[in-house]
PDB file of C-alpha atoms in Angstrom:
ATOM      1  CA  ARG A   1      -8.448   6.825-163.089  1.00 45.00           C
ATOM      2  CA  SER A   2     -11.186   7.026-165.666  1.00 48.00           C
ATOM      3  CA  GLN A   3     -11.729   4.392-168.311  1.00 48.00           C
ATOM      4  CA  ARG A   4     -10.327   6.855-170.840  1.00 53.00           C
ATOM      5  CA  GLN A   5      -6.948   6.822-169.084  1.00 60.00           C
ATOM      6  CA  ARG A   6      -6.710   3.395-167.501  1.00 58.00           C
ATOM      7  CA  ALA A   7      -3.862   0.972-168.145  1.00 53.00           C
ATOM      8  CA  THR A   8      -5.053  -2.598-168.593  1.00 58.00           C
ATOM      9  CA  VAL A   9      -2.820  -5.562-167.731  1.00 59.00           C
ATOM     10  CA  ILE A  10      -3.787  -9.061-168.852  1.00 61.00           C
ATOM     11  CA  GLU A  11      -1.766 -12.228-168.244  1.00 65.00           C
ATOM     12  CA  SER A  12      -1.643 -15.572-170.107  1.00 70.00           C
ATOM     13  CA  MET A  13      -3.054 -14.126-173.257  1.00 74.00           C
ATOM     14  CA  SER A  14      -5.020 -15.794-176.009  1.00 82.00           C
ATOM     15  CA  ARG A  15      -6.547 -14.261-179.109  1.00 82.00           C
ATOM     16  CA  ALA A  16     -10.000 -14.562-177.499  1.00 84.00           C
ATOM     17  CA  LYS A  17      -8.880 -12.691-174.374  1.00 82.00           C
ATOM     18  CA  ILE A  18      -7.323  -9.899-176.398  1.00 85.00           C
ATOM     19  CA  LEU A  19     -10.491  -9.510-178.465  1.00 84.00           C
ATOM     20  CA  ALA A  20     -12.639  -9.505-175.312  1.00 82.00           C
ATOM     21  CA  ILE A  21     -10.679  -6.816-173.481  1.00 80.00           C
ATOM     22  CA  LEU A  22     -10.270  -4.576-176.499  1.00 82.00           C
ATOM     23  CA  GLY A  23     -13.967  -4.910-177.266  1.00 81.00           C
ATOM     24  CA  ARG A  24     -14.912  -3.855-173.753  1.00 82.00           C
ATOM     25  CA  PHE A  25     -12.869  -0.675-173.426  1.00 79.00           C
ATOM     26  CA  ARG A  26     -13.205   1.961-176.115  1.00 76.00           C
ATOM     27  CA  HIS A  27     -10.921   4.750-174.940  1.00 79.00           C
ATOM     28  CA  LEU A  28      -7.794   3.097-173.558  1.00 85.00           C
ATOM     29  CA  ARG A  29      -4.658   5.190-173.743  1.00 90.00           C
ATOM     30  CA  PHE A  30      -2.334   2.802-171.873  1.00 92.00           C
ATOM     31  CA  LEU A  31      -2.341  -0.910-172.712  1.00 90.00           C
ATOM     32  CA  GLU A  32      -0.103  -3.664-171.336  1.00 90.00           C
ATOM     33  CA  LEU A  33      -0.405  -7.299-172.420  1.00 89.00           C
ATOM     34  CA  LYS A  34       1.513 -10.166-170.826  1.00 88.00           C
ATOM     35  CA  GLY A  35       1.908 -13.843-171.629  1.00 88.00           C
ATOM     36  CA  LEU A  36       2.060 -13.486-175.414  1.00 90.00           C
ATOM     37  CA  SER A  37       4.683 -16.173-176.085  1.00 89.00           C
ATOM     38  CA  GLU A  38       2.274 -18.755-177.510  1.00 89.00           C
ATOM     39  CA  LEU A  39       0.758 -16.354-180.030  1.00 90.00           C
ATOM     40  CA  GLY A  40       3.794 -15.523-182.141  1.00 91.00           C
ATOM     41  CA  ASP A  41       2.900 -12.365-184.061  1.00 92.00           C
ATOM     42  CA  SER A  42      -0.796 -13.253-184.511  1.00 91.00           C
ATOM     43  CA  PHE A  43      -1.866 -10.652-181.936  1.00 91.00           C
ATOM     44  CA  LEU A  44      -0.621  -7.773-184.109  1.00 94.00           C
ATOM     45  CA  PRO A  45      -3.547  -7.709-186.605  1.00 93.00           C
ATOM     46  CA  ILE A  46      -5.929  -7.570-183.640  1.00 91.00           C
ATOM     47  CA  LEU A  47      -4.127  -4.562-182.177  1.00 92.00           C
ATOM     48  CA  ASN A  48      -3.878  -2.851-185.550  1.00 93.00           C
ATOM     49  CA  SER A  49      -7.617  -2.905-186.198  1.00 90.00           C
ATOM     50  CA  CYS A  50      -9.045  -2.679-182.674  1.00 89.00           C
ATOM     51  CA  GLN A  51     -11.258   0.233-181.656  1.00 86.00           C
ATOM     52  CA  VAL A  52      -8.704   1.578-179.140  1.00 87.00           C
ATOM     53  CA  ALA A  53      -5.897   1.735-181.719  1.00 90.00           C
ATOM     54  CA  PRO A  54      -6.384   5.454-182.501  1.00 90.00           C
ATOM     55  CA  SER A  55      -6.231   6.514-178.824  1.00 90.00           C
ATOM     56  CA  LEU A  56      -3.219   4.516-177.622  1.00 93.00           C
ATOM     57  CA  VAL A  57      -0.372   6.583-176.194  1.00 95.00           C
ATOM     58  CA  SER A  58       1.534   3.769-174.466  1.00 96.00           C
ATOM     59  CA  LEU A  59       1.808   0.126-175.519  1.00 95.00           C
ATOM     60  CA  CYS A  60       3.652  -2.559-173.543  1.00 94.00           C
ATOM     61  CA  LEU A  61       3.916  -6.128-174.862  1.00 93.00           C
ATOM     62  CA  ARG A  62       5.598  -8.687-172.608  1.00 92.00           C
ATOM     63  CA  ASP A  63       6.659 -12.312-173.082  1.00 93.00           C
ATOM     64  CA  VAL A  64       6.654 -11.869-176.856  1.00 93.00           C
ATOM     65  CA  ARG A  65       8.186 -14.638-178.943  1.00 93.00           C
ATOM     66  CA  ILE A  66       8.486 -13.981-182.680  1.00 93.00           C
ATOM     67  CA  VAL A  67      10.702 -16.242-184.768  1.00 89.00           C
ATOM     68  CA  ARG A  68       9.899 -15.140-188.326  1.00 87.00           C
ATOM     69  CA  ASP A  69       8.830 -11.969-190.104  1.00 86.00           C
ATOM     70  CA  GLY A  70       5.131 -11.699-190.808  1.00 90.00           C
ATOM     71  CA  TYR A  71       2.695  -9.168-189.373  1.00 93.00           C
ATOM     72  CA  ARG A  72       3.775  -5.653-188.423  1.00 94.00           C
ATOM     73  CA  LEU A  73       2.493  -3.057-185.978  1.00 95.00           C
ATOM     74  CA  ASP A  74       0.326  -0.519-187.810  1.00 94.00           C
ATOM     75  CA  LEU A  75      -2.261   0.938-185.434  1.00 93.00           C
ATOM     76  CA  GLN A  76      -5.093   2.221-187.608  1.00 90.00           C
ATOM     77  CA  GLY A  77      -5.903   5.869-186.988  1.00 89.00           C
ATOM     78  CA  ASN A  78      -2.823   6.303-184.791  1.00 88.00           C
ATOM     79  CA  LYS A  79      -0.310   7.609-187.275  1.00 79.00           C
ATOM     80  CA  ASN A  80       1.828   9.463-184.734  1.00 76.00           C
ATOM     81  CA  GLY A  81      -0.072   9.253-181.449  1.00 89.00           C
ATOM     82  CA  LEU A  82       1.986   6.494-179.821  1.00 95.00           C
ATOM     83  CA  GLN A  83       4.597   7.959-177.459  1.00 97.00           C
ATOM     84  CA  HIS A  84       5.821   4.921-175.523  1.00 97.00           C
ATOM     85  CA  ILE A  85       6.520   1.423-176.875  1.00 97.00           C
ATOM     86  CA  LYS A  86       7.914  -1.494-174.879  1.00 97.00           C
ATOM     87  CA  VAL A  87       8.285  -4.958-176.393  1.00 96.00           C
ATOM     88  CA  ILE A  88      10.057  -7.551-174.244  1.00 94.00           C
ATOM     89  CA  GLY A  89      10.644 -11.208-175.030  1.00 93.00           C
ATOM     90  CA  THR A  90      12.625 -13.224-177.555  1.00 92.00           C
ATOM     91  CA  MET A  91      12.654 -12.094-181.157  1.00 92.00           C
ATOM     92  CA  PHE A  92      14.789 -13.619-183.894  1.00 91.00           C
ATOM     93  CA  VAL A  93      13.323 -11.541-186.735  1.00 91.00           C
ATOM     94  CA  SER A  94      15.176  -8.993-188.838  1.00 87.00           C
ATOM     95  CA  TYR A  95      14.914  -5.287-188.100  1.00 92.00           C
ATOM     96  CA  LYS A  96      13.461  -4.320-191.479  1.00 90.00           C
ATOM     97  CA  GLY A  97      10.148  -6.052-190.720  1.00 90.00           C
ATOM     98  CA  VAL A  98       8.227  -6.136-187.458  1.00 93.00           C
ATOM     99  CA  LEU A  99      10.973  -4.636-185.269  1.00 94.00           C
ATOM    100  CA  ARG A 100      11.174  -1.437-187.279  1.00 95.00           C
ATOM    101  CA  SER A 101       7.375  -1.183-187.296  1.00 95.00           C
ATOM    102  CA  PHE A 102       7.485  -0.848-183.501  1.00 96.00           C
ATOM    103  CA  THR A 103       9.466   2.406-183.848  1.00 96.00           C
ATOM    104  CA  LEU A 104       7.651   4.247-186.648  1.00 94.00           C
ATOM    105  CA  SER A 105       5.564   6.712-184.634  1.00 94.00           C
ATOM    106  CA  GLU A 106       7.259  10.102-184.966  1.00 93.00           C
ATOM    107  CA  LYS A 107       6.254  11.099-181.414  1.00 95.00           C
ATOM    108  CA  LEU A 108       7.923   8.219-179.601  1.00 97.00           C
ATOM    109  CA  ARG A 109       9.590   9.331-176.372  1.00 98.00           C
ATOM    110  CA  THR A 110      10.339   5.836-175.042  1.00 98.00           C
ATOM    111  CA  VAL A 111      11.560   2.875-177.087  1.00 98.00           C
ATOM    112  CA  ALA A 112      12.257  -0.437-175.338  1.00 97.00           C
ATOM    113  CA  LEU A 113      13.028  -3.519-177.416  1.00 96.00           C
ATOM    114  CA  GLY A 114      14.303  -6.360-175.255  1.00 96.00           C
ATOM    115  CA  GLY A 115      15.621  -9.694-176.465  1.00 94.00           C
ATOM    116  CA  CYS A 116      15.997  -8.755-180.133  1.00 94.00           C
ATOM    117  CA  ARG A 117      18.640 -11.255-181.174  1.00 92.00           C
ATOM    118  CA  SER A 118      19.133  -9.827-184.676  1.00 92.00           C
ATOM    119  CA  LEU A 119      19.187  -6.107-183.847  1.00 95.00           C
ATOM    120  CA  ALA A 120      22.398  -4.681-185.328  1.00 96.00           C
ATOM    121  CA  ASP A 121      24.448  -1.546-184.679  1.00 97.00           C
ATOM    122  CA  LYS A 122      23.142   0.140-187.840  1.00 97.00           C
ATOM    123  CA  ASN A 123      19.555  -0.491-186.710  1.00 97.00           C
ATOM    124  CA  VAL A 124      20.154   1.454-183.493  1.00 97.00           C
ATOM    125  CA  ALA A 125      21.514   4.323-185.570  1.00 96.00           C
ATOM    126  CA  ASP A 126      18.342   4.259-187.667  1.00 97.00           C
ATOM    127  CA  ILE A 127      16.096   4.453-184.599  1.00 97.00           C
ATOM    128  CA  ILE A 128      18.020   7.371-183.115  1.00 97.00           C
ATOM    129  CA  SER A 129      18.266   9.334-186.372  1.00 95.00           C
ATOM    130  CA  ARG A 130      14.522   9.124-187.012  1.00 96.00           C
ATOM    131  CA  LEU A 131      13.490   9.898-183.422  1.00 97.00           C
ATOM    132  CA  SER A 132      16.239  12.315-182.400  1.00 95.00           C
ATOM    133  CA  ALA A 133      13.778  15.170-181.847  1.00 94.00           C
ATOM    134  CA  THR A 134      11.535  13.258-179.416  1.00 97.00           C
ATOM    135  CA  ILE A 135      13.219  10.233-177.854  1.00 98.00           C
ATOM    136  CA  LYS A 136      14.110  10.472-174.158  1.00 98.00           C
ATOM    137  CA  ALA A 137      14.603   6.816-173.205  1.00 98.00           C
ATOM    138  CA  LEU A 138      16.147   3.951-175.172  1.00 98.00           C
ATOM    139  CA  SER A 139      16.243   0.442-173.709  1.00 98.00           C
ATOM    140  CA  LEU A 140      17.768  -2.498-175.604  1.00 97.00           C
ATOM    141  CA  PRO A 141      18.469  -5.216-173.014  1.00 97.00           C
ATOM    142  CA  GLY A 142      19.564  -8.627-174.213  1.00 96.00           C
ATOM    143  CA  CYS A 143      20.214  -7.533-177.796  1.00 95.00           C
ATOM    144  CA  SER A 144      23.094  -9.915-178.232  1.00 94.00           C
ATOM    145  CA  LYS A 145      24.248  -8.824-181.704  1.00 95.00           C
ATOM    146  CA  LEU A 146      25.087  -5.248-180.712  1.00 97.00           C
ATOM    147  CA  SER A 147      28.850  -4.710-180.607  1.00 96.00           C
ATOM    148  CA  MET A 148      29.741  -1.083-181.386  1.00 96.00           C
ATOM    149  CA  PRO A 149      26.550   0.988-181.778  1.00 96.00           C
ATOM    150  CA  ASN A 150      26.961   4.652-182.665  1.00 95.00           C
ATOM    151  CA  ILE A 151      24.785   6.485-180.146  1.00 96.00           C
ATOM    152  CA  GLN A 152      24.531  10.255-180.544  1.00 96.00           C
ATOM    153  CA  CYS A 153      21.389  11.975-179.300  1.00 96.00           C
ATOM    154  CA  ASP A 154      21.190  15.378-177.648  1.00 95.00           C
ATOM    155  CA  GLY A 155      17.856  14.734-175.929  1.00 96.00           C
ATOM    156  CA  LEU A 156      18.394  11.185-174.636  1.00 98.00           C
ATOM    157  CA  GLU A 157      18.090  10.951-170.834  1.00 98.00           C
ATOM    158  CA  ASN A 158      17.906   7.213-170.105  1.00 98.00           C
ATOM    159  CA  LEU A 159      19.945   4.514-171.868  1.00 98.00           C
ATOM    160  CA  GLU A 160      19.814   0.803-171.049  1.00 98.00           C
ATOM    161  CA  LEU A 161      22.184  -1.518-172.901  1.00 97.00           C
ATOM    162  CA  ASN A 162      22.450  -4.224-170.260  1.00 97.00           C
ATOM    163  CA  ARG A 163      23.115  -7.892-171.055  1.00 96.00           C
ATOM    164  CA  CYS A 164      24.244  -7.134-174.611  1.00 96.00           C
ATOM    165  CA  LEU A 165      26.923  -9.800-174.491  1.00 93.00           C
ATOM    166  CA  SER A 166      28.754  -8.737-177.673  1.00 95.00           C
ATOM    167  CA  LEU A 167      28.937  -5.053-176.721  1.00 96.00           C
ATOM    168  CA  LYS A 168      32.584  -3.947-176.781  1.00 94.00           C
ATOM    169  CA  ALA A 169      32.699  -0.224-177.453  1.00 93.00           C
ATOM    170  CA  LEU A 170      30.587   2.913-177.912  1.00 94.00           C
ATOM    171  CA  PRO A 171      32.296   4.839-180.749  1.00 91.00           C
ATOM    172  CA  ASN A 172      31.467   8.547-181.072  1.00 90.00           C
ATOM    173  CA  PHE A 173      29.165   8.328-178.064  1.00 95.00           C
ATOM    174  CA  ASN A 174      27.547  11.691-177.333  1.00 94.00           C
ATOM    175  CA  CYS A 175      24.437  12.110-175.155  1.00 96.00           C
ATOM    176  CA  PRO A 176      25.000  15.345-173.202  1.00 95.00           C
ATOM    177  CA  ARG A 177      21.667  15.200-171.327  1.00 96.00           C
ATOM    178  CA  LEU A 178      22.000  11.577-170.219  1.00 97.00           C
ATOM    179  CA  LEU A 179      20.938  10.987-166.602  1.00 97.00           C
ATOM    180  CA  LEU A 180      20.958   7.186-166.360  1.00 97.00           C
ATOM    181  CA  CYS A 181      23.143   4.667-168.181  1.00 97.00           C
ATOM    182  CA  ASP A 182      22.834   0.929-167.526  1.00 97.00           C
ATOM    183  CA  LEU A 183      25.676  -1.113-169.034  1.00 97.00           C
ATOM    184  CA  SER A 184      25.479  -3.997-166.578  1.00 96.00           C
ATOM    185  CA  PHE A 185      26.487  -7.563-167.442  1.00 96.00           C
ATOM    186  CA  ASN A 186      28.277  -6.621-170.664  1.00 96.00           C
ATOM    187  CA  THR A 187      31.224  -8.925-170.246  1.00 93.00           C
ATOM    188  CA  SER A 188      33.081  -7.677-173.355  1.00 93.00           C
ATOM    189  CA  LEU A 189      32.791  -3.942-172.614  1.00 93.00           C
ATOM    190  CA  ASN A 190      36.135  -2.113-172.480  1.00 90.00           C
ATOM    191  CA  ASP A 191      37.416   0.639-170.199  1.00 90.00           C
ATOM    192  CA  GLU A 192      37.525   3.230-172.969  1.00 90.00           C
ATOM    193  CA  ALA A 193      33.802   2.920-173.703  1.00 90.00           C
ATOM    194  CA  VAL A 194      32.855   3.556-170.079  1.00 92.00           C
ATOM    195  CA  GLN A 195      35.332   6.421-169.762  1.00 90.00           C
ATOM    196  CA  THR A 196      33.773   8.040-172.833  1.00 90.00           C
ATOM    197  CA  VAL A 197      30.309   7.878-171.257  1.00 92.00           C
ATOM    198  CA  ILE A 198      31.604   9.462-168.053  1.00 90.00           C
ATOM    199  CA  SER A 199      33.538  12.226-169.777  1.00 89.00           C
ATOM    200  CA  ARG A 200      30.778  13.217-172.211  1.00 91.00           C
ATOM    201  CA  CYS A 201      27.766  13.094-169.900  1.00 92.00           C
ATOM    202  CA  ALA A 202      28.129  15.956-167.451  1.00 90.00           C
ATOM    203  CA  ASN A 203      24.586  15.466-166.109  1.00 93.00           C
ATOM    204  CA  LEU A 204      24.928  11.724-165.472  1.00 94.00           C
ATOM    205  CA  GLN A 205      23.359  10.736-162.157  1.00 95.00           C
ATOM    206  CA  ARG A 206      23.509   6.947-162.286  1.00 95.00           C
ATOM    207  CA  LEU A 207      25.930   4.607-164.059  1.00 95.00           C
ATOM    208  CA  ILE A 208      25.404   0.849-163.630  1.00 95.00           C
ATOM    209  CA  LEU A 209      28.387  -1.402-164.394  1.00 94.00           C
ATOM    210  CA  LYS A 210      27.566  -4.540-162.407  1.00 94.00           C
ATOM    211  CA  GLY A 211      28.923  -7.696-164.022  1.00 94.00           C
ATOM    212  CA  CYS A 212      31.209  -5.910-166.519  1.00 92.00           C
ATOM    213  CA  SER A 213      34.073  -8.334-165.970  1.00 91.00           C
ATOM    214  CA  SER A 214      36.366  -7.009-168.730  1.00 89.00           C
ATOM    215  CA  LEU A 215      36.900  -3.615-167.093  1.00 87.00           C
ATOM    216  CA  ARG A 216      40.465  -3.363-165.845  1.00 81.00           C
ATOM    217  CA  ASN A 217      41.864   0.152-165.356  1.00 75.00           C
ATOM    218  CA  LEU A 218      38.851   2.423-165.306  1.00 70.00           C
ATOM    219  CA  GLU A 219      39.481   5.892-163.891  1.00 64.00           C
ATOM    220  CA  VAL A 220      36.548   7.956-162.663  1.00 61.00           C
ATOM    221  CA  ARG A 221      37.261  11.669-162.341  1.00 58.00           C
ATOM    222  CA  LEU A 222      34.533  13.716-160.736  1.00 52.00           C
ATOM    223  CA  GLN A 223      34.091  17.459-161.044  1.00 54.00           C
ATOM    224  CA  PRO A 224      34.357  19.243-157.676  1.00 47.00           C
ATOM    225  CA  LEU A 225      31.111  20.364-156.100  1.00 39.00           C
ATOM    226  CA  LEU A 226      30.563  24.107-156.111  1.00 40.00           C
TER     227      LEU A 226
END
């Protein structure tokens, strides 16, 4: 692919490495950075002001470790260009700060926030309500505070809520276009929540329930093939 389209993956990041790679490529649309755990949130100002900020469509940040609110994501010149955001790591910060800043682009189709220890049910509702017209995939693995999120989104196709250890129920769940649902390793999840997903998602192609040890009397009723 051309430089204008290329995805760049860098491991064991430092501020100097980030500055070097972002100074070299001017037209990146896809950017993935790994090994960010030692930097806290200090890499965010670099991303916000870098020369590729206006052109980014997809941003993936791995091994992130943020323990207090500080900097936020605000890509200069990219008000609504970002369509895919993936931030995976361990984050103890509140939603109102940096976490919410990851979801502010109005064109986001994919939102993945993994390991957000303080993400609450009401925060998920906020994400979905603001992005209901565009979002197709929502991934929140390891968000241990989630217990009964209200998930209603007509356009959502992929949902990953795996390893959310406090997840018990999915009240008012309604995602009619859902194709994939990963609820694996949710040890508190009840039968009713899973039955609701099955009954309200006629297009569901894949349902992952591995490690859901609290399920007891789940009944799966399939529509006959025509």
